[in-house]
JSON list of C-alpha atoms and ligand atoms in Angstrom, two decimals:
[
{"chain": "A", "resi": 31, "resn": "UNK", "atom": "CA", "xyz": [94.23, 96.07, 113.90]},
{"chain": "A", "resi": 32, "resn": "UNK", "atom": "CA", "xyz": [96.64, 93.96, 111.91]},
{"chain": "A", "resi": 33, "resn": "UNK", "atom": "CA", "xyz": [95.88, 93.37, 108.29]},
{"chain": "A", "resi": 34, "resn": "UNK", "atom": "CA", "xyz": [96.93, 90.09, 106.69]},
{"chain": "A", "resi": 35, "resn": "UNK", "atom": "CA", "xyz": [98.65, 90.63, 103.35]},
{"chain": "A", "resi": 36, "resn": "UNK", "atom": "CA", "xyz": [99.42, 86.98, 102.85]},
{"chain": "A", "resi": 37, "resn": "UNK", "atom": "CA", "xyz": [97.78, 83.88, 104.27]},
{"chain": "A", "resi": 38, "resn": "UNK", "atom": "CA", "xyz": [98.89, 80.48, 103.11]},
{"chain": "A", "resi": 39, "resn": "UNK", "atom": "CA", "xyz": [97.63, 77.18, 104.42]},
{"chain": "A", "resi": 40, "resn": "UNK", "atom": "CA", "xyz": [98.38, 73.57, 103.72]},
{"chain": "A", "resi": 41, "resn": "UNK", "atom": "CA", "xyz": [100.70, 74.45, 100.86]},
{"chain": "A", "resi": 42, "resn": "UNK", "atom": "CA", "xyz": [102.38, 71.45, 99.27]},
{"chain": "A", "resi": 43, "resn": "UNK", "atom": "CA", "xyz": [104.78, 71.22, 96.35]},
{"chain": "A", "resi": 44, "resn": "UNK", "atom": "CA", "xyz": [105.92, 68.03, 94.69]},
{"chain": "A", "resi": 45, "resn": "UNK", "atom": "CA", "xyz": [108.47, 67.73, 91.93]},
{"chain": "A", "resi": 46, "resn": "UNK", "atom": "CA", "xyz": [108.81, 64.66, 89.83]},
{"chain": "A", "resi": 47, "resn": "UNK", "atom": "CA", "xyz": [112.33, 63.50, 89.13]},
{"chain": "A", "resi": 48, "resn": "UNK", "atom": "CA", "xyz": [111.09, 61.08, 86.50]},
{"chain": "A", "resi": 49, "resn": "UNK", "atom": "CA", "xyz": [110.85, 58.04, 88.73]},
{"chain": "A", "resi": 50, "resn": "UNK", "atom": "CA", "xyz": [109.42, 59.32, 91.95]},
{"chain": "A", "resi": 51, "resn": "UNK", "atom": "CA", "xyz": [107.66, 62.29, 93.46]},
{"chain": "A", "resi": 52, "resn": "UNK", "atom": "CA", "xyz": [109.83, 64.54, 95.59]},
{"chain": "A", "resi": 53, "resn": "UNK", "atom": "CA", "xyz": [107.62, 66.00, 98.29]},
{"chain": "A", "resi": 54, "resn": "UNK", "atom": "CA", "xyz": [109.47, 69.24, 98.92]},
{"chain": "A", "resi": 55, "resn": "UNK", "atom": "CA", "xyz": [106.78, 71.26, 100.75]},
{"chain": "A", "resi": 56, "resn": "UNK", "atom": "CA", "xyz": [104.46, 69.22, 102.96]},
{"chain": "A", "resi": 57, "resn": "UNK", "atom": "CA", "xyz": [101.84, 71.55, 104.35]},
{"chain": "A", "resi": 58, "resn": "UNK", "atom": "CA", "xyz": [103.21, 75.02, 104.91]},
{"chain": "A", "resi": 59, "resn": "UNK", "atom": "CA", "xyz": [101.16, 77.54, 106.88]},
{"chain": "A", "resi": 60, "resn": "UNK", "atom": "CA", "xyz": [102.02, 81.22, 107.30]},
{"chain": "A", "resi": 61, "resn": "UNK", "atom": "CA", "xyz": [100.31, 84.56, 107.82]},
{"chain": "A", "resi": 62, "resn": "UNK", "atom": "CA", "xyz": [102.12, 87.83, 107.23]},
{"chain": "A", "resi": 63, "resn": "UNK", "atom": "CA", "xyz": [100.61, 91.19, 108.14]},
{"chain": "A", "resi": 64, "resn": "UNK", "atom": "CA", "xyz": [101.22, 94.60, 106.61]},
{"chain": "A", "resi": 65, "resn": "UNK", "atom": "CA", "xyz": [104.51, 96.01, 107.85]},
{"chain": "A", "resi": 66, "resn": "UNK", "atom": "CA", "xyz": [105.64, 92.68, 109.24]},
{"chain": "A", "resi": 67, "resn": "UNK", "atom": "CA", "xyz": [108.96, 91.02, 108.48]},
{"chain": "A", "resi": 68, "resn": "UNK", "atom": "CA", "xyz": [109.43, 87.28, 108.65]},
{"chain": "A", "resi": 69, "resn": "UNK", "atom": "CA", "xyz": [112.83, 85.67, 108.21]},
{"chain": "A", "resi": 70, "resn": "UNK", "atom": "CA", "xyz": [112.98, 82.12, 106.91]},
{"chain": "A", "resi": 71, "resn": "UNK", "atom": "CA", "xyz": [116.06, 80.04, 107.49]},
{"chain": "A", "resi": 72, "resn": "UNK", "atom": "CA", "xyz": [116.78, 76.40, 106.78]},
{"chain": "A", "resi": 73, "resn": "UNK", "atom": "CA", "xyz": [119.39, 74.17, 105.26]},
{"chain": "A", "resi": 74, "resn": "UNK", "atom": "CA", "xyz": [120.20, 74.26, 101.59]},
{"chain": "A", "resi": 75, "resn": "UNK", "atom": "CA", "xyz": [117.75, 72.24, 99.53]},
{"chain": "A", "resi": 76, "resn": "UNK", "atom": "CA", "xyz": [114.89, 72.35, 102.05]},
{"chain": "A", "resi": 77, "resn": "UNK", "atom": "CA", "xyz": [112.64, 74.28, 99.65]},
{"chain": "A", "resi": 78, "resn": "UNK", "atom": "CA", "xyz": [113.04, 77.95, 100.64]},
{"chain": "A", "resi": 79, "resn": "UNK", "atom": "CA", "xyz": [113.38, 79.20, 97.07]},
{"chain": "A", "resi": 80, "resn": "UNK", "atom": "CA", "xyz": [110.59, 76.87, 96.01]},
{"chain": "A", "resi": 81, "resn": "UNK", "atom": "CA", "xyz": [108.33, 78.43, 98.64]},
{"chain": "A", "resi": 82, "resn": "UNK", "atom": "CA", "xyz": [109.23, 81.99, 97.58]},
{"chain": "A", "resi": 83, "resn": "UNK", "atom": "CA", "xyz": [108.48, 81.12, 93.94]},
{"chain": "A", "resi": 84, "resn": "UNK", "atom": "CA", "xyz": [105.00, 80.00, 95.01]},
{"chain": "A", "resi": 85, "resn": "UNK", "atom": "CA", "xyz": [104.43, 83.12, 97.12]},
{"chain": "A", "resi": 86, "resn": "UNK", "atom": "CA", "xyz": [105.69, 85.29, 94.25]},
{"chain": "A", "resi": 87, "resn": "UNK", "atom": "CA", "xyz": [103.18, 83.64, 91.88]},
{"chain": "A", "resi": 88, "resn": "UNK", "atom": "CA", "xyz": [106.05, 82.42, 89.72]},
{"chain": "A", "resi": 89, "resn": "UNK", "atom": "CA", "xyz": [104.97, 78.82, 90.19]},
{"chain": "A", "resi": 90, "resn": "UNK", "atom": "CA", "xyz": [101.86, 77.03, 91.39]},
{"chain": "A", "resi": 91, "resn": "UNK", "atom": "CA", "xyz": [101.56, 74.79, 94.44]},
{"chain": "A", "resi": 92, "resn": "UNK", "atom": "CA", "xyz": [100.59, 71.14, 94.18]},
{"chain": "A", "resi": 93, "resn": "UNK", "atom": "CA", "xyz": [97.97, 71.73, 96.86]},
{"chain": "A", "resi": 94, "resn": "UNK", "atom": "CA", "xyz": [96.81, 74.24, 99.45]},
{"chain": "A", "resi": 95, "resn": "UNK", "atom": "CA", "xyz": [95.79, 77.86, 99.54]},
{"chain": "A", "resi": 96, "resn": "UNK", "atom": "CA", "xyz": [97.81, 81.03, 98.87]},
{"chain": "A", "resi": 97, "resn": "UNK", "atom": "CA", "xyz": [95.81, 84.14, 99.61]},
{"chain": "A", "resi": 98, "resn": "UNK", "atom": "CA", "xyz": [97.46, 87.44, 98.66]},
{"chain": "A", "resi": 99, "resn": "UNK", "atom": "CA", "xyz": [95.58, 90.57, 99.62]},
{"chain": "A", "resi": 100, "resn": "UNK", "atom": "CA", "xyz": [92.03, 89.42, 98.97]},
{"chain": "A", "resi": 101, "resn": "UNK", "atom": "CA", "xyz": [92.79, 87.04, 96.14]},
{"chain": "A", "resi": 102, "resn": "UNK", "atom": "CA", "xyz": [92.90, 83.27, 96.33]},
{"chain": "A", "resi": 103, "resn": "UNK", "atom": "CA", "xyz": [95.79, 83.14, 93.87]},
{"chain": "A", "resi": 104, "resn": "UNK", "atom": "CA", "xyz": [95.47, 79.44, 93.13]},
{"chain": "A", "resi": 105, "resn": "UNK", "atom": "CA", "xyz": [92.11, 80.18, 91.48]},
{"chain": "A", "resi": 106, "resn": "UNK", "atom": "CA", "xyz": [93.43, 82.93, 89.21]},
{"chain": "A", "resi": 107, "resn": "UNK", "atom": "CA", "xyz": [94.45, 82.49, 85.58]},
{"chain": "A", "resi": 108, "resn": "UNK", "atom": "CA", "xyz": [97.95, 83.29, 84.35]},
{"chain": "A", "resi": 109, "resn": "UNK", "atom": "CA", "xyz": [97.04, 86.76, 83.13]},
{"chain": "A", "resi": 110, "resn": "UNK", "atom": "CA", "xyz": [95.49, 87.75, 86.46]},
{"chain": "A", "resi": 111, "resn": "UNK", "atom": "CA", "xyz": [98.44, 86.29, 88.34]},
{"chain": "A", "resi": 112, "resn": "UNK", "atom": "CA", "xyz": [100.87, 88.32, 86.24]},
{"chain": "A", "resi": 113, "resn": "UNK", "atom": "CA", "xyz": [98.91, 91.51, 86.88]},
{"chain": "A", "resi": 114, "resn": "UNK", "atom": "CA", "xyz": [98.70, 90.86, 90.61]},
{"chain": "A", "resi": 115, "resn": "UNK", "atom": "CA", "xyz": [102.41, 90.00, 90.76]},
{"chain": "A", "resi": 116, "resn": "UNK", "atom": "CA", "xyz": [103.32, 93.25, 89.01]},
{"chain": "A", "resi": 117, "resn": "UNK", "atom": "CA", "xyz": [101.19, 95.33, 91.36]},
{"chain": "A", "resi": 118, "resn": "UNK", "atom": "CA", "xyz": [101.64, 93.65, 94.69]},
{"chain": "A", "resi": 119, "resn": "UNK", "atom": "CA", "xyz": [105.00, 91.89, 94.81]},
{"chain": "A", "resi": 120, "resn": "UNK", "atom": "CA", "xyz": [108.62, 93.01, 94.71]},
{"chain": "A", "resi": 121, "resn": "UNK", "atom": "CA", "xyz": [111.56, 90.61, 94.42]},
{"chain": "A", "resi": 122, "resn": "UNK", "atom": "CA", "xyz": [115.18, 90.82, 95.49]},
{"chain": "A", "resi": 123, "resn": "UNK", "atom": "CA", "xyz": [117.24, 87.76, 94.61]},
{"chain": "A", "resi": 124, "resn": "UNK", "atom": "CA", "xyz": [120.82, 86.76, 95.31]},
{"chain": "A", "resi": 125, "resn": "UNK", "atom": "CA", "xyz": [121.64, 87.60, 91.69]},
{"chain": "A", "resi": 126, "resn": "UNK", "atom": "CA", "xyz": [120.58, 91.12, 90.88]},
{"chain": "A", "resi": 127, "resn": "UNK", "atom": "CA", "xyz": [119.06, 90.18, 87.47]},
{"chain": "A", "resi": 128, "resn": "UNK", "atom": "CA", "xyz": [119.54, 93.71, 86.16]},
{"chain": "A", "resi": 129, "resn": "UNK", "atom": "CA", "xyz": [119.40, 94.14, 82.40]},
{"chain": "A", "resi": 130, "resn": "UNK", "atom": "CA", "xyz": [122.93, 94.72, 81.15]},
{"chain": "A", "resi": 131, "resn": "UNK", "atom": "CA", "xyz": [122.00, 97.02, 78.26]},
{"chain": "A", "resi": 132, "resn": "UNK", "atom": "CA", "xyz": [120.03, 99.44, 80.38]},
{"chain": "A", "resi": 133, "resn": "UNK", "atom": "CA", "xyz": [121.09, 102.12, 82.85]},
{"chain": "A", "resi": 134, "resn": "UNK", "atom": "CA", "xyz": [120.27, 101.94, 86.55]},
{"chain": "A", "resi": 135, "resn": "UNK", "atom": "CA", "xyz": [117.41, 104.38, 86.01]},
{"chain": "A", "resi": 136, "resn": "UNK", "atom": "CA", "xyz": [116.01, 102.40, 83.09]},
{"chain": "A", "resi": 137, "resn": "UNK", "atom": "CA", "xyz": [116.27, 99.16, 85.04]},
{"chain": "A", "resi": 138, "resn": "UNK", "atom": "CA", "xyz": [114.16, 100.65, 87.84]},
{"chain": "A", "resi": 139, "resn": "UNK", "atom": "CA", "xyz": [111.59, 102.19, 85.48]},
{"chain": "A", "resi": 140, "resn": "UNK", "atom": "CA", "xyz": [111.21, 98.94, 83.56]},
{"chain": "A", "resi": 141, "resn": "UNK", "atom": "CA", "xyz": [109.89, 97.30, 86.71]},
{"chain": "A", "resi": 142, "resn": "UNK", "atom": "CA", "xyz": [106.74, 99.36, 86.36]},
{"chain": "A", "resi": 143, "resn": "UNK", "atom": "CA", "xyz": [104.02, 99.37, 83.85]},
{"chain": "A", "resi": 144, "resn": "UNK", "atom": "CA", "xyz": [105.35, 100.82, 80.57]},
{"chain": "A", "resi": 145, "resn": "UNK", "atom": "CA", "xyz": [102.47, 103.29, 80.50]},
{"chain": "A", "resi": 146, "resn": "UNK", "atom": "CA", "xyz": [103.64, 104.70, 83.82]},
{"chain": "A", "resi": 147, "resn": "UNK", "atom": "CA", "xyz": [107.16, 105.31, 82.68]},
{"chain": "A", "resi": 148, "resn": "UNK", "atom": "CA", "xyz": [107.08, 109.09, 82.38]},
{"chain": "A", "resi": 149, "resn": "UNK", "atom": "CA", "xyz": [105.21, 109.71, 85.60]},
{"chain": "A", "resi": 150, "resn": "UNK", "atom": "CA", "xyz": [107.35, 107.06, 87.26]},
{"chain": "A", "resi": 151, "resn": "UNK", "atom": "CA", "xyz": [110.72, 108.43, 86.22]},
{"chain": "A", "resi": 152, "resn": "UNK", "atom": "CA", "xyz": [110.75, 110.96, 89.04]},
{"chain": "A", "resi": 153, "resn": "UNK", "atom": "CA", "xyz": [109.92, 108.27, 91.55]},
{"chain": "A", "resi": 154, "resn": "UNK", "atom": "CA", "xyz": [112.70, 106.04, 90.18]},
{"chain": "A", "resi": 155, "resn": "UNK", "atom": "CA", "xyz": [115.17, 108.91, 90.53]},
{"chain": "A", "resi": 156, "resn": "UNK", "atom": "CA", "xyz": [114.04, 109.50, 94.12]},
{"chain": "A", "resi": 157, "resn": "UNK", "atom": "CA", "xyz": [114.44, 105.83, 94.95]},
{"chain": "A", "resi": 158, "resn": "UNK", "atom": "CA", "xyz": [117.91, 105.68, 93.44]},
{"chain": "A", "resi": 159, "resn": "UNK", "atom": "CA", "xyz": [118.85, 108.75, 95.49]},
{"chain": "A", "resi": 160, "resn": "UNK", "atom": "CA", "xyz": [117.49, 107.05, 98.60]},
{"chain": "A", "resi": 161, "resn": "UNK", "atom": "CA", "xyz": [119.74, 104.06, 98.00]},
{"chain": "A", "resi": 162, "resn": "UNK", "atom": "CA", "xyz": [122.71, 106.41, 97.53]},
{"chain": "A", "resi": 163, "resn": "UNK", "atom": "CA", "xyz": [123.03, 106.16, 93.75]},
{"chain": "A", "resi": 164, "resn": "UNK", "atom": "CA", "xyz": [122.05, 109.68, 92.68]},
{"chain": "A", "resi": 165, "resn": "UNK", "atom": "CA", "xyz": [125.34, 110.01, 90.82]},
{"chain": "A", "resi": 166, "resn": "UNK", "atom": "CA", "xyz": [125.12, 106.59, 89.19]},
{"chain": "A", "resi": 167, "resn": "UNK", "atom": "CA", "xyz": [121.64, 106.68, 87.63]},
{"chain": "A", "resi": 168, "resn": "UNK", "atom": "CA", "xyz": [122.89, 106.70, 84.07]},
{"chain": "A", "resi": 169, "resn": "UNK", "atom": "CA", "xyz": [125.47, 103.98, 84.55]},
{"chain": "A", "resi": 170, "resn": "UNK", "atom": "CA", "xyz": [124.96, 100.44, 83.38]},
{"chain": "A", "resi": 171, "resn": "UNK", "atom": "CA", "xyz": [125.21, 97.56, 85.86]},
{"chain": "A", "resi": 172, "resn": "UNK", "atom": "CA", "xyz": [128.60, 96.39, 84.58]},
{"chain": "A", "resi": 173, "resn": "UNK", "atom": "CA", "xyz": [130.17, 99.64, 85.79]},
{"chain": "A", "resi": 174, "resn": "UNK", "atom": "CA", "xyz": [128.88, 99.14, 89.32]},
{"chain": "A", "resi": 175, "resn": "UNK", "atom": "CA", "xyz": [130.07, 97.12, 92.28]},
{"chain": "A", "resi": 176, "resn": "UNK", "atom": "CA", "xyz": [128.08, 94.16, 93.61]},
{"chain": "A", "resi": 177, "resn": "UNK", "atom": "CA", "xyz": [126.68, 96.27, 96.43]},
{"chain": "A", "resi": 178, "resn": "UNK", "atom": "CA", "xyz": [125.68, 99.04, 94.06]},
{"chain": "A", "resi": 179, "resn": "UNK", "atom": "CA", "xyz": [124.02, 96.57, 91.71]},
{"chain": "A", "resi": 180, "resn": "UNK", "atom": "CA", "xyz": [122.05, 95.15, 94.60]},
{"chain": "A", "resi": 181, "resn": "UNK", "atom": "CA", "xyz": [121.00, 98.66, 95.64]},
{"chain": "A", "resi": 182, "resn": "UNK", "atom": "CA", "xyz": [119.60, 99.19, 92.13]},
{"chain": "A", "resi": 183, "resn": "UNK", "atom": "CA", "xyz": [117.74, 95.91, 92.55]},
{"chain": "A", "resi": 184, "resn": "UNK", "atom": "CA", "xyz": [116.26, 97.23, 95.82]},
{"chain": "A", "resi": 185, "resn": "UNK", "atom": "CA", "xyz": [115.06, 100.40, 94.09]},
{"chain": "A", "resi": 186, "resn": "UNK", "atom": "CA", "xyz": [113.57, 98.27, 91.30]},
{"chain": "A", "resi": 187, "resn": "UNK", "atom": "CA", "xyz": [111.81, 95.96, 93.76]},
{"chain": "A", "resi": 188, "resn": "UNK", "atom": "CA", "xyz": [110.20, 98.85, 95.62]},
{"chain": "A", "resi": 189, "resn": "UNK", "atom": "CA", "xyz": [109.36, 100.98, 92.60]},
{"chain": "A", "resi": 190, "resn": "UNK", "atom": "CA", "xyz": [105.74, 99.81, 92.37]},
{"chain": "A", "resi": 191, "resn": "UNK", "atom": "CA", "xyz": [105.26, 100.13, 96.16]},
{"chain": "A", "resi": 192, "resn": "UNK", "atom": "CA", "xyz": [104.48, 96.42, 96.53]},
{"chain": "A", "resi": 193, "resn": "UNK", "atom": "CA", "xyz": [102.51, 95.21, 99.53]},
{"chain": "A", "resi": 194, "resn": "UNK", "atom": "CA", "xyz": [104.86, 92.24, 99.78]},
{"chain": "A", "resi": 195, "resn": "UNK", "atom": "CA", "xyz": [108.61, 92.15, 99.30]},
{"chain": "A", "resi": 196, "resn": "UNK", "atom": "CA", "xyz": [110.21, 88.75, 98.77]},
{"chain": "A", "resi": 197, "resn": "UNK", "atom": "CA", "xyz": [113.96, 88.50, 99.36]},
{"chain": "A", "resi": 198, "resn": "UNK", "atom": "CA", "xyz": [115.85, 85.31, 98.52]},
{"chain": "A", "resi": 199, "resn": "UNK", "atom": "CA", "xyz": [119.38, 85.39, 99.96]},
{"chain": "A", "resi": 200, "resn": "UNK", "atom": "CA", "xyz": [119.70, 89.10, 99.10]},
{"chain": "A", "resi": 201, "resn": "UNK", "atom": "CA", "xyz": [123.16, 89.38, 100.67]},
{"chain": "A", "resi": 202, "resn": "UNK", "atom": "CA", "xyz": [124.41, 86.02, 99.43]},
{"chain": "A", "resi": 203, "resn": "UNK", "atom": "CA", "xyz": [126.86, 87.51, 96.92]},
{"chain": "A", "resi": 204, "resn": "UNK", "atom": "CA", "xyz": [128.07, 90.39, 99.08]},
{"chain": "A", "resi": 205, "resn": "UNK", "atom": "CA", "xyz": [130.85, 90.72, 101.61]},
{"chain": "A", "resi": 206, "resn": "UNK", "atom": "CA", "xyz": [129.51, 90.99, 105.19]},
{"chain": "A", "resi": 207, "resn": "UNK", "atom": "CA", "xyz": [129.88, 94.77, 105.55]},
{"chain": "A", "resi": 208, "resn": "UNK", "atom": "CA", "xyz": [128.22, 95.46, 102.20]},
{"chain": "A", "resi": 209, "resn": "UNK", "atom": "CA", "xyz": [125.51, 92.96, 103.07]},
{"chain": "A", "resi": 210, "resn": "UNK", "atom": "CA", "xyz": [124.74, 94.84, 106.28]},
{"chain": "A", "resi": 211, "resn": "UNK", "atom": "CA", "xyz": [124.60, 98.17, 104.41]},
{"chain": "A", "resi": 212, "resn": "UNK", "atom": "CA", "xyz": [122.28, 96.70, 101.76]},
{"chain": "A", "resi": 213, "resn": "UNK", "atom": "CA", "xyz": [119.98, 95.23, 104.40]},
{"chain": "A", "resi": 214, "resn": "UNK", "atom": "CA", "xyz": [119.92, 98.55, 106.29]},
{"chain": "A", "resi": 215, "resn": "UNK", "atom": "CA", "xyz": [118.44, 100.09, 103.15]},
{"chain": "A", "resi": 216, "resn": "UNK", "atom": "CA", "xyz": [115.91, 97.33, 102.69]},
{"chain": "A", "resi": 217, "resn": "UNK", "atom": "CA", "xyz": [114.76, 97.66, 106.31]},
{"chain": "A", "resi": 218, "resn": "UNK", "atom": "CA", "xyz": [114.53, 101.43, 106.09]},
{"chain": "A", "resi": 219, "resn": "UNK", "atom": "CA", "xyz": [112.65, 101.61, 102.80]},
{"chain": "A", "resi": 220, "resn": "UNK", "atom": "CA", "xyz": [110.32, 98.70, 103.53]},
{"chain": "A", "resi": 221, "resn": "UNK", "atom": "CA", "xyz": [109.60, 100.20, 106.96]},
{"chain": "A", "resi": 222, "resn": "UNK", "atom": "CA", "xyz": [108.64, 103.59, 105.53]},
{"chain": "A", "resi": 223, "resn": "UNK", "atom": "CA", "xyz": [105.88, 102.08, 103.40]},
{"chain": "A", "resi": 224, "resn": "UNK", "atom": "CA", "xyz": [104.87, 99.32, 105.82]},
{"chain": "A", "resi": 225, "resn": "UNK", "atom": "CA", "xyz": [105.85, 96.78, 103.19]},
{"chain": "A", "resi": 226, "resn": "UNK", "atom": "CA", "xyz": [105.45, 93.22, 104.41]},
{"chain": "A", "resi": 227, "resn": "UNK", "atom": "CA", "xyz": [108.68, 91.32, 103.89]},
{"chain": "A", "resi": 228, "resn": "UNK", "atom": "CA", "xyz": [109.70, 87.69, 103.72]},
{"chain": "A", "resi": 229, "resn": "UNK", "atom": "CA", "xyz": [113.43, 87.31, 103.96]},
{"chain": "A", "resi": 230, "resn": "UNK", "atom": "CA", "xyz": [115.08, 84.01, 103.13]},
{"chain": "A", "resi": 231, "resn": "UNK", "atom": "CA", "xyz": [118.64, 83.96, 104.36]},
{"chain": "A", "resi": 232, "resn": "UNK", "atom": "CA", "xyz": [121.34, 81.64, 105.61]},
{"chain": "A", "resi": 233, "resn": "UNK", "atom": "CA", "xyz": [122.95, 84.59, 107.38]},
{"chain": "A", "resi": 234, "resn": "UNK", "atom": "CA", "xyz": [121.82, 84.32, 110.99]},
{"chain": "A", "resi": 235, "resn": "UNK", "atom": "CA", "xyz": [122.95, 87.88, 111.68]},
{"chain": "A", "resi": 236, "resn": "UNK", "atom": "CA", "xyz": [120.61, 89.14, 108.96]},
{"chain": "A", "resi": 237, "resn": "UNK", "atom": "CA", "xyz": [117.79, 86.91, 110.20]},
{"chain": "A", "resi": 238, "resn": "UNK", "atom": "CA", "xyz": [118.28, 88.08, 113.79]},
{"chain": "A", "resi": 239, "resn": "UNK", "atom": "CA", "xyz": [117.01, 91.53, 112.87]},
{"chain": "A", "resi": 240, "resn": "UNK", "atom": "CA", "xyz": [113.60, 90.17, 111.93]},
{"chain": "A", "resi": 241, "resn": "UNK", "atom": "CA", "xyz": [111.06, 90.11, 114.78]},
{"chain": "A", "resi": 242, "resn": "UNK", "atom": "CA", "xyz": [109.96, 86.65, 113.67]},
{"chain": "A", "resi": 243, "resn": "UNK", "atom": "CA", "xyz": [112.20, 83.86, 112.37]},
{"chain": "A", "resi": 244, "resn": "UNK", "atom": "CA", "xyz": [110.86, 80.56, 111.08]},
{"chain": "A", "resi": 245, "resn": "UNK", "atom": "CA", "xyz": [112.76, 77.47, 109.99]},
{"chain": "A", "resi": 246, "resn": "UNK", "atom": "CA", "xyz": [111.84, 75.40, 106.97]},
{"chain": "A", "resi": 247, "resn": "UNK", "atom": "CA", "xyz": [112.49, 71.80, 107.86]},
{"chain": "A", "resi": 248, "resn": "UNK", "atom": "CA", "xyz": [111.02, 68.54, 106.58]},
{"chain": "A", "resi": 249, "resn": "UNK", "atom": "CA", "xyz": [108.73, 70.48, 104.28]},
{"chain": "A", "resi": 250, "resn": "UNK", "atom": "CA", "xyz": [107.14, 72.59, 107.00]},
{"chain": "A", "resi": 251, "resn": "UNK", "atom": "CA", "xyz": [107.67, 75.95, 108.66]},
{"chain": "A", "resi": 252, "resn": "UNK", "atom": "CA", "xyz": [108.27, 75.93, 112.39]},
{"chain": "A", "resi": 253, "resn": "UNK", "atom": "CA", "xyz": [108.87, 78.76, 114.85]},
{"chain": "B", "resi": 193, "resn": "ADP", "atom": "N1", "xyz": [111.86, 72.39, 89.06]},
{"chain": "B", "resi": 193, "resn": "ADP", "atom": "C1", "xyz": [112.34, 71.45, 89.87]},
{"chain": "B", "resi": 193, "resn": "ADP", "atom": "N2", "xyz": [112.31, 70.14, 89.54]},
{"chain": "B", "resi": 193, "resn": "ADP", "atom": "C2", "xyz": [112.76, 69.18, 90.37]},
{"chain": "B", "resi": 193, "resn": "ADP", "atom": "N3", "xyz": [113.27, 69.44, 91.59]},
{"chain": "B", "resi": 193, "resn": "ADP", "atom": "C3", "xyz": [113.34, 70.71, 91.99]},
{"chain": "B", "resi": 193, "resn": "ADP", "atom": "C4", "xyz": [112.88, 71.79, 91.16]},
{"chain": "B", "resi": 193, "resn": "ADP", "atom": "N4", "xyz": [113.08, 72.96, 91.83]},
{"chain": "B", "resi": 193, "resn": "ADP", "atom": "C5", "xyz": [113.63, 72.63, 93.00]},
{"chain": "B", "resi": 193, "resn": "ADP", "atom": "N5", "xyz": [113.78, 71.29, 93.11]},
{"chain": "B", "resi": 193, "resn": "ADP", "atom": "C6", "xyz": [114.32, 70.56, 94.26]},
{"chain": "B", "resi": 193, "resn": "ADP", "atom": "O1", "xyz": [113.63, 70.97, 95.40]},
{"chain": "B", "resi": 193, "resn": "ADP", "atom": "C7", "xyz": [114.50, 71.01, 96.52]},
{"chain": "B", "resi": 193, "resn": "ADP", "atom": "C8", "xyz": [114.44, 72.38, 97.15]},
{"chain": "B", "resi": 193, "resn": "ADP", "atom": "O2", "xyz": [115.08, 73.33, 96.33]},
{"chain": "B", "resi": 193, "resn": "ADP", "atom": "P1", "xyz": [115.15, 74.88, 96.73]},
{"chain": "B", "resi": 193, "resn": "ADP", "atom": "O3", "xyz": [113.78, 75.38, 96.92]},
{"chain": "B", "resi": 193, "resn": "ADP", "atom": "O4", "xyz": [115.98, 75.55, 95.70]},
{"chain": "B", "resi": 193, "resn": "ADP", "atom": "O5", "xyz": [115.91, 74.82, 98.13]},
{"chain": "B", "resi": 193, "resn": "ADP", "atom": "P2", "xyz": [116.60, 75.98, 98.99]},
{"chain": "B", "resi": 193, "resn": "ADP", "atom": "O6", "xyz": [116.25, 77.29, 98.37]},
{"chain": "B", "resi": 193, "resn": "ADP", "atom": "O7", "xyz": [116.05, 75.82, 100.37]},
{"chain": "B", "resi": 193, "resn": "ADP", "atom": "O8", "xyz": [118.06, 75.71, 98.98]},
{"chain": "B", "resi": 193, "resn": "ADP", "atom": "C9", "xyz": [115.88, 70.64, 96.01]},
{"chain": "B", "resi": 193, "resn": "ADP", "atom": "O9", "xyz": [116.08, 69.29, 96.29]},
{"chain": "B", "resi": 193, "resn": "ADP", "atom": "C10", "xyz": [115.77, 70.89, 94.53]},
{"chain": "B", "resi": 193, "resn": "ADP", "atom": "O10", "xyz": [116.61, 70.05, 93.84]},
{"chain": "B", "resi": 194, "resn": "MG", "atom": "MG1", "xyz": [117.42, 78.82, 97.59]}
]
């Protein structure tokens, strides 16, 4: 039986530009099951990053329901949302957002709860080995290539074994070959843990690997 990790319905998001309301999302519906990958494509400015920010509990919708695991997240307070985000969601963005003053290993460990750091160090080392960076664990991001930095970001995103992985243009800053290698790792590692994944991309080759591709257009998701 399939198990819904995420169910959203009637999600709207308006921004005010001072004079008028911009209705960016106009009733978005989506269900994602454990282990499922959904690619979302759509023209620039259609609201893909806005949608991911709502799903990642980084922002709140104007209206509608966002159910993650068994929580109606729109009804939770900020503290509960932060806790749920930390436990259940991993992010990979176009920019790696690694902390410059910390090593690869520290960057991965920092993704977890501070209290877990010692127990989690071994897991972080394993993850970095899995993404091919066993020799680079103690290097800072500035000494790494773009592909290597993004591989650290993958390890960081998966460190807490999130139920849901949100990827926003994860290969956007990489050359095509490096992008393919990075996505191979994401697919492999997410597949091993049956991590549900939502992948926003403008790269149709990347999207083509997802069993389900939806297009965000006119504020709605269509198949
Ligand atoms: N905080 C904000 N305030 C006002 N407008 C915003 C804000 N965030 C995004 N937008 C607008 O919402 C639209 C969708 O943006 P975005 O979600 O970044 O699109 P995409 O990721 O599909 O390129 C754009 O027109 C953008 O300018
Ligand atoms: Mg975007």
